[in-house]
Each structure stands twice: as structure tokens, then as C-alpha cells.
Amino acid sequence: MVVAVRCTQTSIGQQSNLRMFPTVRVSFSGPLRQVTPADRYVVLLDVVPVDNRRYRYAYHRSAWLVAGKADPPPPARLYAHPDTPVGADALRKQVISFEKVKLTNNEMDKNGQVSQIIAQQPNVWTGS
């Protein structure tokens, strides 16, 4: 089973190895499909472009402005939360926080992948 959660925040990366702010935090409730009590769940995060535009920050306006078309997005990368896999009961009892995830625009880095100066959407996935 795979469940997708679309978060409402966007992040804009400007430098390499940035931490995402605000932090993505999710909690799970309700029934989780569990075939056996030993089933365990992995919680994953990816970051995808919101649109195909590049942005620049206008300090005199204190606003982000469209600055042209964005480069093609890099291949999607999934970041597995370090406290998973966990059982269904443990997953419902805790808040999963991605506060330690680091984002980079270095395509060789195996961590979270973002492109510079584009609006991006974090997504949270879980599967057993």
C-alpha cells in the first residue's frame, strides 16, 4: 500500500545543503492496511517543482518575481525517514518530522534534490 500526502508548503532553495524551512511534520491516524502484525511502514519524502518557472527575489518589493523558464527538473529522489520502517501502531503514535533533511542542487549528492530558485512542493509517501 502506498499513501501520498501533499503538503501545503513550498520551499525555495538558493544554496547547497539547505535545511527545509518550515519543517515538514506529518502524523498518521485511522486504519492502515496491515496484513500481518509484523508489517512495517517506511515514510518517504520527495520534493517536486510546483511550476516550470525560475524566480528571483526583489528586495525593494520584498517579493519573489518570475524571472524566466526553469531548467528541466532533476530525476526524482526519495528521502527515507531515518526512524522508519515502523509498525502501524508506532506510526500512529508519533509525529514524523523531516527537520534533519538537507536539500542540495548537487546532482551527484544522494540526499534531497532541489533546483535553485524554483518553487518546490514537498510530498510525503508511506508504504509497507
Tab-separated table of C-alpha atoms in Angstrom:
chain	number	residue	atom	x	y	z
A	1	MET	CA	0.000	0.000	0.000
A	2	VAL	CA	1.271	3.478	-0.846
A	3	VAL	CA	-0.286	6.632	0.588
A	4	ALA	CA	0.610	10.102	-0.658
A	5	VAL	CA	0.247	13.235	1.453
A	6	ARG	CA	0.545	16.562	-0.339
A	7	CYS	CA	1.940	19.232	1.954
A	8	THR	CA	0.836	22.826	1.690
A	9	GLN	CA	4.260	24.444	1.982
A	10	THR	CA	6.692	25.344	-0.731
A	11	SER	CA	10.396	25.789	-0.361
A	12	ILE	CA	12.810	27.745	-2.485
A	13	GLY	CA	16.423	26.631	-2.420
A	14	GLN	CA	19.218	29.105	-3.022
A	15	GLN	CA	22.364	27.427	-1.688
A	16	SER	CA	23.636	23.879	-1.408
A	17	ASN	CA	22.844	21.729	1.644
A	18	LEU	CA	19.986	23.845	2.935
A	19	ARG	CA	17.601	22.567	5.557
A	20	MET	CA	13.983	22.888	4.611
A	21	PHE	CA	12.018	25.548	6.475
A	22	PRO	CA	9.372	25.310	7.679
A	23	THR	CA	9.965	21.688	8.614
A	24	VAL	CA	7.651	19.035	7.167
A	25	ARG	CA	5.891	17.199	10.009
A	26	VAL	CA	3.191	14.580	9.477
A	27	SER	CA	1.105	12.338	11.686
A	28	PHE	CA	-0.976	9.344	10.692
A	29	SER	CA	-4.387	8.340	12.014
A	30	GLY	CA	-7.130	5.949	11.081
A	31	PRO	CA	-6.734	2.446	9.725
A	32	LEU	CA	-3.532	1.480	7.979
A	33	ARG	CA	-3.653	-1.586	5.782
A	34	GLN	CA	-1.809	-4.182	7.791
A	35	VAL	CA	-1.868	-7.767	6.543
A	36	THR	CA	0.115	-9.114	9.491
A	37	PRO	CA	1.043	-7.515	12.836
A	38	ALA	CA	4.685	-7.677	11.726
A	39	ASP	CA	4.094	-5.340	8.750
A	40	ARG	CA	6.258	-2.237	8.889
A	41	TYR	CA	5.924	1.093	7.118
A	42	VAL	CA	8.532	3.331	5.501
A	43	VAL	CA	7.897	7.085	5.323
A	44	LEU	CA	9.490	8.875	2.350
A	45	LEU	CA	9.812	12.499	1.262
A	46	ASP	CA	10.351	13.902	-2.202
A	47	VAL	CA	10.436	17.471	-3.487
A	48	VAL	CA	8.939	18.301	-6.876
A	49	PRO	CA	8.643	21.560	-8.849
A	50	VAL	CA	5.376	23.484	-8.481
A	51	ASP	CA	5.661	25.003	-11.953
A	52	ASN	CA	8.195	25.449	-14.756
A	53	ARG	CA	9.341	28.966	-13.815
A	54	ARG	CA	12.531	30.364	-12.313
A	55	TYR	CA	12.205	33.056	-9.642
A	56	ARG	CA	14.292	35.917	-8.295
A	57	TYR	CA	13.851	37.827	-5.074
A	58	ALA	CA	13.183	41.564	-5.404
A	59	TYR	CA	14.440	43.099	-2.170
A	60	HIS	CA	12.859	46.501	-2.853
A	61	ARG	CA	9.456	44.782	-3.101
A	62	SER	CA	10.141	42.010	-0.570
A	63	ALA	CA	8.658	39.549	-3.032
A	64	TRP	CA	9.569	36.710	-5.378
A	65	LEU	CA	9.161	37.568	-9.071
A	66	VAL	CA	9.103	35.315	-12.123
A	67	ALA	CA	12.492	35.506	-13.853
A	68	GLY	CA	12.023	33.122	-16.764
A	69	LYS	CA	11.672	29.460	-17.583
A	70	ALA	CA	13.222	26.865	-15.246
A	71	ASP	CA	15.738	24.227	-16.277
A	72	PRO	CA	14.388	20.682	-16.656
A	73	PRO	CA	13.889	19.147	-13.196
A	74	PRO	CA	16.471	16.635	-11.956
A	75	PRO	CA	15.432	12.994	-11.553
A	76	ALA	CA	13.122	12.472	-8.580
A	77	ARG	CA	14.843	11.410	-5.361
A	78	LEU	CA	13.182	9.905	-2.317
A	79	TYR	CA	14.465	10.565	1.202
A	80	ALA	CA	13.599	7.751	3.642
A	81	HIS	CA	12.926	8.955	7.177
A	82	PRO	CA	15.667	7.532	9.446
A	83	ASP	CA	13.186	6.355	12.135
A	84	THR	CA	11.352	4.092	9.711
A	85	PRO	CA	10.397	1.330	8.996
A	86	VAL	CA	7.996	1.131	11.950
A	87	GLY	CA	4.856	-0.811	12.780
A	88	ALA	CA	1.370	0.615	12.228
A	89	ASP	CA	0.775	1.325	15.943
A	90	ALA	CA	4.085	3.166	16.316
A	91	LEU	CA	3.376	5.160	13.141
A	92	ARG	CA	0.030	6.368	14.542
A	93	LYS	CA	1.564	7.327	17.916
A	94	GLN	CA	4.349	9.619	16.716
A	95	VAL	CA	4.813	12.740	14.633
A	96	ILE	CA	7.214	12.118	11.762
A	97	SER	CA	9.447	15.165	11.349
A	98	PHE	CA	11.768	15.761	8.416
A	99	GLU	CA	13.681	18.514	10.258
A	100	LYS	CA	17.066	16.940	9.509
A	101	VAL	CA	16.594	16.516	5.776
A	102	LYS	CA	19.110	18.585	3.815
A	103	LEU	CA	18.439	19.828	0.327
A	104	THR	CA	21.063	20.321	-2.342
A	105	ASN	CA	21.262	21.225	-6.010
A	106	ASN	CA	24.267	18.912	-6.478
A	107	GLU	CA	23.079	16.127	-8.802
A	108	MET	CA	25.831	13.790	-7.520
A	109	ASP	CA	24.636	14.084	-3.898
A	110	LYS	CA	22.383	11.248	-2.713
A	111	ASN	CA	20.427	13.485	-0.291
A	112	GLY	CA	17.336	15.532	-1.082
A	113	GLN	CA	17.470	17.091	-4.517
A	114	VAL	CA	16.222	20.546	-5.429
A	115	SER	CA	16.879	23.009	-8.210
A	116	GLN	CA	17.866	26.568	-7.481
A	117	ILE	CA	15.380	29.400	-7.398
A	118	ILE	CA	12.248	27.441	-8.306
A	119	ALA	CA	9.141	26.937	-6.182
A	120	GLN	CA	9.003	23.357	-4.961
A	121	GLN	CA	6.426	21.148	-3.257
A	122	PRO	CA	7.361	18.500	-0.673
A	123	ASN	CA	5.352	15.261	-0.803
A	124	VAL	CA	5.259	12.555	1.867
A	125	TRP	CA	4.772	8.905	0.918
A	126	THR	CA	4.345	5.798	3.002
A	127	GLY	CA	4.338	2.167	2.017
A	128	SER	CA	4.674	-1.246	3.569
